[in-house]
PDB file of N, CA and C in Angstrom:
ATOM      1  N   MET V   1     135.986 118.049  66.227  1.00 49.00           N
ATOM      2  CA  MET V   1     134.971 117.032  66.301  1.00 49.00           C
ATOM      3  C   MET V   1     133.882 117.368  65.288  1.00 49.00           C
ATOM      4  N   ALA V   2     133.510 116.421  64.488  1.00 58.00           N
ATOM      5  CA  ALA V   2     132.495 116.610  63.456  1.00 58.00           C
ATOM      6  C   ALA V   2     131.105 116.426  64.052  1.00 58.00           C
ATOM      7  N   PHE V   3     130.145 117.092  63.420  1.00 58.00           N
ATOM      8  CA  PHE V   3     128.756 116.985  63.857  1.00 58.00           C
ATOM      9  C   PHE V   3     128.208 115.624  63.452  1.00 58.00           C
ATOM     10  N   ASP V   4     127.635 114.929  64.393  1.00 58.00           N
ATOM     11  CA  ASP V   4     127.081 113.606  64.136  1.00 58.00           C
ATOM     12  C   ASP V   4     125.554 113.691  64.204  1.00 58.00           C
ATOM     13  N   PRO V   5     124.858 113.687  63.071  1.00 57.00           N
ATOM     14  CA  PRO V   5     123.404 113.843  63.069  1.00 57.00           C
ATOM     15  C   PRO V   5     122.683 112.704  63.793  1.00 57.00           C
ATOM     16  N   ASP V   6     123.269 111.511  63.772  1.00 55.00           N
ATOM     17  CA  ASP V   6     122.640 110.391  64.474  1.00 55.00           C
ATOM     18  C   ASP V   6     122.633 110.634  65.980  1.00 55.00           C
ATOM     19  N   TYR V   7     123.702 111.207  66.490  1.00 56.00           N
ATOM     20  CA  TYR V   7     123.783 111.494  67.917  1.00 56.00           C
ATOM     21  C   TYR V   7     122.708 112.506  68.305  1.00 56.00           C
ATOM     22  N   ARG V   8     122.550 113.508  67.476  1.00 58.00           N
ATOM     23  CA  ARG V   8     121.549 114.550  67.756  1.00 58.00           C
ATOM     24  C   ARG V   8     120.142 113.961  67.736  1.00 58.00           C
ATOM     25  N   SER V   9     119.819 113.114  66.785  1.00 60.00           N
ATOM     26  CA  SER V   9     118.477 112.540  66.707  1.00 60.00           C
ATOM     27  C   SER V   9     118.229 111.588  67.876  1.00 60.00           C
ATOM     28  N   ASP V  10     119.251 110.866  68.314  1.00 67.00           N
ATOM     29  CA  ASP V  10     119.093 109.996  69.480  1.00 67.00           C
ATOM     30  C   ASP V  10     118.788 110.816  70.719  1.00 67.00           C
ATOM     31  N   THR V  11     119.472 111.927  70.859  1.00 78.00           N
ATOM     32  CA  THR V  11     119.257 112.785  72.018  1.00 78.00           C
ATOM     33  C   THR V  11     117.860 113.386  71.989  1.00 78.00           C
ATOM     34  N   SER V  12     117.445 113.874  70.837  1.00 85.00           N
ATOM     35  CA  SER V  12     116.116 114.480  70.756  1.00 85.00           C
ATOM     36  C   SER V  12     115.027 113.428  70.950  1.00 85.00           C
ATOM     37  N   THR V  13     115.268 112.219  70.465  1.00 88.00           N
ATOM     38  CA  THR V  13     114.298 111.142  70.662  1.00 88.00           C
ATOM     39  C   THR V  13     114.175 110.799  72.133  1.00 88.00           C
ATOM     40  N   SER V  14     115.308 110.707  72.816  1.00 91.00           N
ATOM     41  CA  SER V  14     115.249 110.390  74.243  1.00 91.00           C
ATOM     42  C   SER V  14     114.611 111.538  75.021  1.00 91.00           C
ATOM     43  N   ASN V  15     114.850 112.772  74.583  1.00 93.00           N
ATOM     44  CA  ASN V  15     114.199 113.914  75.231  1.00 93.00           C
ATOM     45  C   ASN V  15     112.686 113.863  75.036  1.00 93.00           C
ATOM     46  N   LEU V  16     112.266 113.488  73.838  1.00 93.00           N
ATOM     47  CA  LEU V  16     110.833 113.368  73.575  1.00 93.00           C
ATOM     48  C   LEU V  16     110.217 112.265  74.430  1.00 93.00           C
ATOM     49  N   ARG V  17     110.913 111.148  74.521  1.00 94.00           N
ATOM     50  CA  ARG V  17     110.420 110.049  75.357  1.00 94.00           C
ATOM     51  C   ARG V  17     110.339 110.477  76.815  1.00 94.00           C
ATOM     52  N   ARG V  18     111.383 111.151  77.268  1.00 95.00           N
ATOM     53  CA  ARG V  18     111.413 111.612  78.658  1.00 95.00           C
ATOM     54  C   ARG V  18     110.269 112.591  78.921  1.00 95.00           C
ATOM     55  N   GLU V  19     110.052 113.499  77.999  1.00 96.00           N
ATOM     56  CA  GLU V  19     108.975 114.480  78.154  1.00 96.00           C
ATOM     57  C   GLU V  19     107.603 113.793  78.139  1.00 96.00           C
ATOM     58  N   ARG V  20     107.427 112.842  77.228  1.00 96.00           N
ATOM     59  CA  ARG V  20     106.165 112.102  77.160  1.00 96.00           C
ATOM     60  C   ARG V  20     105.932 111.328  78.456  1.00 96.00           C
ATOM     61  N   ARG V  21     106.972 110.696  78.966  1.00 97.00           N
ATOM     62  CA  ARG V  21     106.868 109.959  80.226  1.00 97.00           C
ATOM     63  C   ARG V  21     106.524 110.899  81.380  1.00 97.00           C
ATOM     64  N   ARG V  22     107.145 112.075  81.372  1.00 97.00           N
ATOM     65  CA  ARG V  22     106.871 113.071  82.415  1.00 97.00           C
ATOM     66  C   ARG V  22     105.407 113.521  82.365  1.00 97.00           C
ATOM     67  N   GLU V  23     104.889 113.751  81.170  1.00 98.00           N
ATOM     68  CA  GLU V  23     103.489 114.152  81.023  1.00 98.00           C
ATOM     69  C   GLU V  23     102.541 113.036  81.476  1.00 98.00           C
ATOM     70  N   GLU V  24     102.881 111.792  81.133  1.00 98.00           N
ATOM     71  CA  GLU V  24     102.062 110.664  81.580  1.00 98.00           C
ATOM     72  C   GLU V  24     102.080 110.557  83.100  1.00 98.00           C
ATOM     73  N   ASP V  25     103.238 110.783  83.697  1.00 98.00           N
ATOM     74  CA  ASP V  25     103.344 110.747  85.158  1.00 98.00           C
ATOM     75  C   ASP V  25     102.503 111.844  85.796  1.00 98.00           C
ATOM     76  N   LYS V  26     102.501 113.026  85.187  1.00 98.00           N
ATOM     77  CA  LYS V  26     101.676 114.120  85.711  1.00 98.00           C
ATOM     78  C   LYS V  26     100.200 113.742  85.678  1.00 98.00           C
ATOM     79  N   LYS V  27      99.756 113.168  84.567  1.00 98.00           N
ATOM     80  CA  LYS V  27      98.362 112.752  84.455  1.00 98.00           C
ATOM     81  C   LYS V  27      98.043 111.669  85.479  1.00 98.00           C
ATOM     82  N   ARG V  28      98.947 110.717  85.617  1.00 98.00           N
ATOM     83  CA  ARG V  28      98.740 109.626  86.561  1.00 98.00           C
ATOM     84  C   ARG V  28      98.644 110.149  87.994  1.00 98.00           C
ATOM     85  N   MET V  29      99.515 111.083  88.347  1.00 98.00           N
ATOM     86  CA  MET V  29      99.498 111.636  89.699  1.00 98.00           C
ATOM     87  C   MET V  29      98.237 112.475  89.933  1.00 98.00           C
ATOM     88  N   ALA V  30      97.796 113.199  88.924  1.00 98.00           N
ATOM     89  CA  ALA V  30      96.559 113.975  89.061  1.00 98.00           C
ATOM     90  C   ALA V  30      95.376 113.033  89.281  1.00 98.00           C
ATOM     91  N   TYR V  31      95.372 111.927  88.573  1.00 98.00           N
ATOM     92  CA  TYR V  31      94.315 110.936  88.736  1.00 98.00           C
ATOM     93  C   TYR V  31      94.351 110.346  90.145  1.00 98.00           C
ATOM     94  N   ARG V  32      95.546 110.021  90.619  1.00 98.00           N
ATOM     95  CA  ARG V  32      95.684 109.477  91.974  1.00 98.00           C
ATOM     96  C   ARG V  32      95.220 110.479  93.026  1.00 98.00           C
ATOM     97  N   ARG V  33      95.589 111.749  92.839  1.00 98.00           N
ATOM     98  CA  ARG V  33      95.155 112.779  93.793  1.00 98.00           C
ATOM     99  C   ARG V  33      93.636 112.918  93.791  1.00 98.00           C
ATOM    100  N   ALA V  34      93.040 112.830  92.622  1.00 97.00           N
ATOM    101  CA  ALA V  34      91.578 112.921  92.535  1.00 97.00           C
ATOM    102  C   ALA V  34      90.930 111.758  93.278  1.00 97.00           C
ATOM    103  N   ILE V  35      91.483 110.574  93.134  1.00 97.00           N
ATOM    104  CA  ILE V  35      90.950 109.413  93.849  1.00 97.00           C
ATOM    105  C   ILE V  35      91.108 109.602  95.351  1.00 97.00           C
ATOM    106  N   GLU V  36      92.270 110.080  95.783  1.00 97.00           N
ATOM    107  CA  GLU V  36      92.496 110.311  97.210  1.00 97.00           C
ATOM    108  C   GLU V  36      91.539 111.370  97.753  1.00 97.00           C
ATOM    109  N   ASP V  37      91.335 112.435  96.996  1.00 96.00           N
ATOM    110  CA  ASP V  37      90.401 113.482  97.422  1.00 96.00           C
ATOM    111  C   ASP V  37      88.984 112.928  97.548  1.00 96.00           C
ATOM    112  N   TYR V  38      88.609 112.097  96.593  1.00 95.00           N
ATOM    113  CA  TYR V  38      87.281 111.492  96.637  1.00 95.00           C
ATOM    114  C   TYR V  38      87.144 110.596  97.866  1.00 95.00           C
ATOM    115  N   ARG V  39      88.158 109.781  98.122  1.00 95.00           N
ATOM    116  CA  ARG V  39      88.115 108.904  99.298  1.00 95.00           C
ATOM    117  C   ARG V  39      88.065 109.710 100.586  1.00 95.00           C
ATOM    118  N   ASP V  40      88.831 110.790 100.642  1.00 94.00           N
ATOM    119  CA  ASP V  40      88.801 111.646 101.832  1.00 94.00           C
ATOM    120  C   ASP V  40      87.418 112.254 102.036  1.00 94.00           C
ATOM    121  N   SER V  41      86.808 112.713 100.953  1.00 92.00           N
ATOM    122  CA  SER V  41      85.479 113.309 101.082  1.00 92.00           C
ATOM    123  C   SER V  41      84.451 112.258 101.480  1.00 92.00           C
ATOM    124  N   GLN V  42      84.607 111.036 100.971  1.00 90.00           N
ATOM    125  CA  GLN V  42      83.699 109.965 101.370  1.00 90.00           C
ATOM    126  C   GLN V  42      83.867 109.617 102.845  1.00 90.00           C
ATOM    127  N   ALA V  43      85.113 109.594 103.320  1.00 89.00           N
ATOM    128  CA  ALA V  43      85.372 109.310 104.735  1.00 89.00           C
ATOM    129  C   ALA V  43      84.789 110.412 105.614  1.00 89.00           C
ATOM    130  N   LEU V  44      84.963 111.654 105.204  1.00 88.00           N
ATOM    131  CA  LEU V  44      84.398 112.770 105.959  1.00 88.00           C
ATOM    132  C   LEU V  44      82.874 112.686 105.991  1.00 88.00           C
ATOM    133  N   HIS V  45      82.302 112.375 104.850  1.00 85.00           N
ATOM    134  CA  HIS V  45      80.851 112.229 104.774  1.00 85.00           C
ATOM    135  C   HIS V  45      80.371 111.118 105.712  1.00 85.00           C
ATOM    136  N   ALA V  46      81.092 110.010 105.745  1.00 82.00           N
ATOM    137  CA  ALA V  46      80.719 108.902 106.629  1.00 82.00           C
ATOM    138  C   ALA V  46      80.804 109.325 108.088  1.00 82.00           C
ATOM    139  N   GLN V  47      81.810 110.111 108.424  1.00 81.00           N
ATOM    140  CA  GLN V  47      81.945 110.581 109.803  1.00 81.00           C
ATOM    141  C   GLN V  47      80.804 111.519 110.171  1.00 81.00           C
ATOM    142  N   VAL V  48      80.445 112.397 109.272  1.00 78.00           N
ATOM    143  CA  VAL V  48      79.371 113.350 109.536  1.00 78.00           C
ATOM    144  C   VAL V  48      78.033 112.621 109.621  1.00 78.00           C
ATOM    145  N   CYS V  49      77.840 111.641 108.785  1.00 77.00           N
ATOM    146  CA  CYS V  49      76.574 110.904 108.788  1.00 77.00           C
ATOM    147  C   CYS V  49      76.410 110.062 110.047  1.00 77.00           C
ATOM    148  N   ASP V  50      77.494 109.824 110.770  1.00 68.00           N
ATOM    149  CA  ASP V  50      77.381 109.107 112.037  1.00 68.00           C
ATOM    150  C   ASP V  50      76.674 109.955 113.080  1.00 68.00           C
ATOM    151  N   TYR V  51      76.602 111.273 112.849  1.00 67.00           N
ATOM    152  CA  TYR V  51      75.977 112.191 113.793  1.00 67.00           C
ATOM    153  C   TYR V  51      74.915 113.022 113.081  1.00 67.00           C
ATOM    154  N   PRO V  52      73.812 112.404 112.694  1.00 64.00           N
ATOM    155  CA  PRO V  52      72.792 113.162 111.943  1.00 64.00           C
ATOM    156  C   PRO V  52      72.170 114.288 112.751  1.00 64.00           C
ATOM    157  N   GLU V  53      72.163 114.153 114.089  1.00 67.00           N
ATOM    158  CA  GLU V  53      71.592 115.230 114.902  1.00 67.00           C
ATOM    159  C   GLU V  53      72.411 116.509 114.772  1.00 67.00           C
ATOM    160  N   LEU V  54      73.718 116.370 114.589  1.00 66.00           N
ATOM    161  CA  LEU V  54      74.551 117.553 114.380  1.00 66.00           C
ATOM    162  C   LEU V  54      74.251 118.197 113.035  1.00 66.00           C
ATOM    163  N   MET V  55      74.001 117.364 112.041  1.00 65.00           N
ATOM    164  CA  MET V  55      73.679 117.903 110.719  1.00 65.00           C
ATOM    165  C   MET V  55      72.373 118.680 110.771  1.00 65.00           C
ATOM    166  N   SER V  56      71.368 118.161 111.486  1.00 69.00           N
ATOM    167  CA  SER V  56      70.085 118.867 111.532  1.00 69.00           C
ATOM    168  C   SER V  56      70.220 120.175 112.309  1.00 69.00           C
ATOM    169  N   ARG V  57      71.022 120.190 113.367  1.00 69.00           N
ATOM    170  CA  ARG V  57      71.248 121.439 114.109  1.00 69.00           C
ATOM    171  C   ARG V  57      71.942 122.474 113.236  1.00 69.00           C
ATOM    172  N   GLN V  58      72.938 122.027 112.494  1.00 68.00           N
ATOM    173  CA  GLN V  58      73.658 122.952 111.618  1.00 68.00           C
ATOM    174  C   GLN V  58      72.719 123.491 110.546  1.00 68.00           C
ATOM    175  N   ARG V  59      71.882 122.640 110.014  1.00 67.00           N
ATOM    176  CA  ARG V  59      70.932 123.059 108.982  1.00 67.00           C
ATOM    177  C   ARG V  59      69.966 124.097 109.558  1.00 67.00           C
ATOM    178  N   GLU V  60      69.515 123.886 110.804  1.00 71.00           N
ATOM    179  CA  GLU V  60      68.625 124.856 111.447  1.00 71.00           C
ATOM    180  C   GLU V  60      69.318 126.204 111.614  1.00 71.00           C
ATOM    181  N   ARG V  61      70.574 126.179 111.977  1.00 74.00           N
ATOM    182  CA  ARG V  61      71.331 127.433 112.118  1.00 74.00           C
ATOM    183  C   ARG V  61      71.408 128.170 110.789  1.00 74.00           C
ATOM    184  N   TRP V  62      71.655 127.431 109.720  1.00 71.00           N
ATOM    185  CA  TRP V  62      71.762 128.063 108.402  1.00 71.00           C
ATOM    186  C   TRP V  62      70.426 128.674 107.986  1.00 71.00           C
ATOM    187  N   LEU V  63      69.334 127.972 108.280  1.00 73.00           N
ATOM    188  CA  LEU V  63      68.024 128.459 107.852  1.00 73.00           C
ATOM    189  C   LEU V  63      67.553 129.646 108.681  1.00 73.00           C
ATOM    190  N   ASN V  64      67.988 129.741 109.930  1.00 73.00           N
ATOM    191  CA  ASN V  64      67.560 130.833 110.805  1.00 73.00           C
ATOM    192  C   ASN V  64      68.389 132.094 110.629  1.00 73.00           C
ATOM    193  N   VAL V  65      69.403 132.051 109.837  1.00 56.00           N
ATOM    194  CA  VAL V  65      70.277 133.220 109.667  1.00 56.00           C
ATOM    195  C   VAL V  65      69.642 134.254 108.830  1.00 56.00           C
TER     196      VAL V  65
END
């Protein structure tokens, strides 16, 4: 079987595309995770703010230590 340079370039091109797509997916997933983390922290903050008396007690404990 003879070496076919066109076959090799097609394979390397598809590998480059696949790698580029994989990197884009990694960035996209990192962005999604950051958004989810932000939403989770906002939800937690909203839950804590529903009980400001607990926050003031905790703050007093920290200051008295």
